[in-house]
Amino acid sequence: MKHRFTAGTLGTLAASLLFAYAPLAQAAQPAIKAAAPAPAVSAPQAKQQLQVLADQYYDALARFDPVNATESGDNRFDDQLGSSIVPAARAKQFVLYHQFQKRLRAIARQQLSQHDQINYDILDYELASALSFERFPEHLLPLNQMDSMPVTLANYAGGEGSQPLTSVKEYNAYLSRLGQLPAWIDQAIANMRVGMQKGIVLPRALTESALPQFKKLVSDTPQASVYYTPIKNLPASFSAADKERLTQTYTVIIQAKLMPALQRLATFMEKDYLPAGRSSSGWSALPDGAAWYQARVASGTTTDMTPEQIHAIGLKEVARIQEQFAIVGPKMGYTGPAAGLPTWVAAQAKYHPFKTDQEVLDVYRKLNVVLDSKLPALFTLVPKAPLDLRLEPELSRDTAADHYTAPAADGSRPGVFWSVVTDPKEYGSTGMTTLFLHEGKPGHHFHLALVQEMDLPNFRRFGGNNAFTEGWALYAETLGKEMGLYDDPAQYFGHLNDEMLRAVRLVVDTGLHTKGWTREQTIQYMRETLGYDAVAKSETERYMAWPGQALGYKIGALKILELRQRAQQALGDKFSLPKFHEVVLSDGTLPLKLLEAKVDRWIAQQQ
């Protein structure tokens, strides 16, 4: 699934360090039968107060970072860039969060229905999450090689991304964003200059990786600019007057405002920022870096686990999966040491059987049909929205990975599994089943399409957290075993190899940011453990740029597996796997502690 993590985003993707607050404690424990004091407000009043507050919170969040709203499927603010990196606006946003938190705590939670108590608890969680970042100057690191506003808008230019480009109104909205981009760039440069003074800068290696992107965005003429792509794709249905006006305004904005700003950014990054880059790789090298990373870990996992605990889990998982490599390797014809299996597989021509893009897509289409026959045995709760399978557009093919985009909130477009085929002859076949279970169904599609169909407040429909979202998708990969999809040793290897990547992430992310691992040390570990070569560099630099983000996959999946095993042991013959899946998915995205409390309540009810 595609994610956008902007350094200034404070809300939905952050995670709380403060799990001791009352609602979570209440949710995790059996109800105590005692006479409750007479409520100060009625149940309808409490519900109304929560609805108003939740809507105000989400709108404040979306206006603060509207591009994140666009990425999440909310297109109401597609003409705005927001102010998430502006220091004064950021300070005001934290004032708002404090006010929202105070108002929320004044609502009589006990008067709410169970459904609304979940909304209350998640909002309480998110506000504590956002406030846990108040002390950390995230705005001083406004861009990196993974994520920057200029590149995000460039990726929207083809109209295939989260920002649609099919109507005159949508063309005007995108143009409005292009017009605001120079001011964003100048603010980013100003922030980075402050960061240089305070020792809060990117590792030099990340700036070196980002610099070619920014240079590539500078063009000699407006017509050669990637931001001019919408004009090259003007729909035939537009009137002649609209076509002429849009062509002229796009040309002027790109030439007069955007190109000079992009040139300023490229020059600053090369001449000033690169020399000021740090030689260290991890977050712990920054001022207050250890606490900052712990906040990121909480954000990525929605738990209060320490980096040390996560590192140990990662090492244990790596060892477990390598034991499985030792079993599956000989079935594939490999007789060497277990750790060498991925490298051997990558070199086998039989696992690269494709000649055309369409051949790759055809395999996924056949797999989709097979799943239609097998999933009803495991799921009774399924989304109404269909799943479409498409090839990634050529414009973004070189930088994208296979991913999923959720259906439009209004039902106007389906969920889409995007297959990224840059060179079909290089596309490996062993990982296709596990990938489709993750990115397609029952992974992201069964979760995120269902969320769009639920009666949820906007902050939940368009928000969420990485640990549940990616944890569910990684758990969904494991279901291939009970559906018989991994009876082919090559496909089972592909599943194990994907699991290994997620386990390695636990080791290297915490290694980089708490144990002093260098970039080179991390690249070497990934090469030895995963058989990666060139990808080891880009993966390592991803974890350097997004501390803690990659932890949610494995931590979330392990939690869901743990809860399933707990339910099976407690319920015995009463356990129903489709019902368990319904319990996990039926309230949308939850922090892991709330998910655990919900499953425990269900187990108690069944008993």
GROMACS .gro file of C-alpha atoms in nm, residues 214-227 254 259 262-263:
model
   18
  214PHE     CA    1   1.506   1.758  -0.742
  215LYS     CA    2   1.744   1.819  -1.032
  216LYS     CA    3   1.521   1.610  -1.258
  217LEU     CA    4   1.221   1.829  -1.173
  218VAL     CA    5   1.394   2.136  -1.321
  219SER     CA    6   1.325   2.167  -1.694
  220ASP     CA    7   1.434   2.402  -1.970
  221THR     CA    8   1.082   2.481  -2.088
  222PRO     CA    9   0.737   2.460  -1.924
  223GLN     CA   10   0.633   2.206  -2.186
  224ALA     CA   11   0.919   1.975  -2.083
  225SER     CA   12   0.815   1.984  -1.718
  226VAL     CA   13   0.646   1.685  -1.556
  227TYR     CA   14   0.398   1.934  -1.407
  254ILE     CA   15   0.534   2.665  -1.430
  259MET     CA   16   1.084   2.648  -1.225
  262LEU     CA   17   1.268   2.423  -0.805
  263GLN     CA   18   1.605   2.558  -0.921
   0.00000   0.00000   0.00000
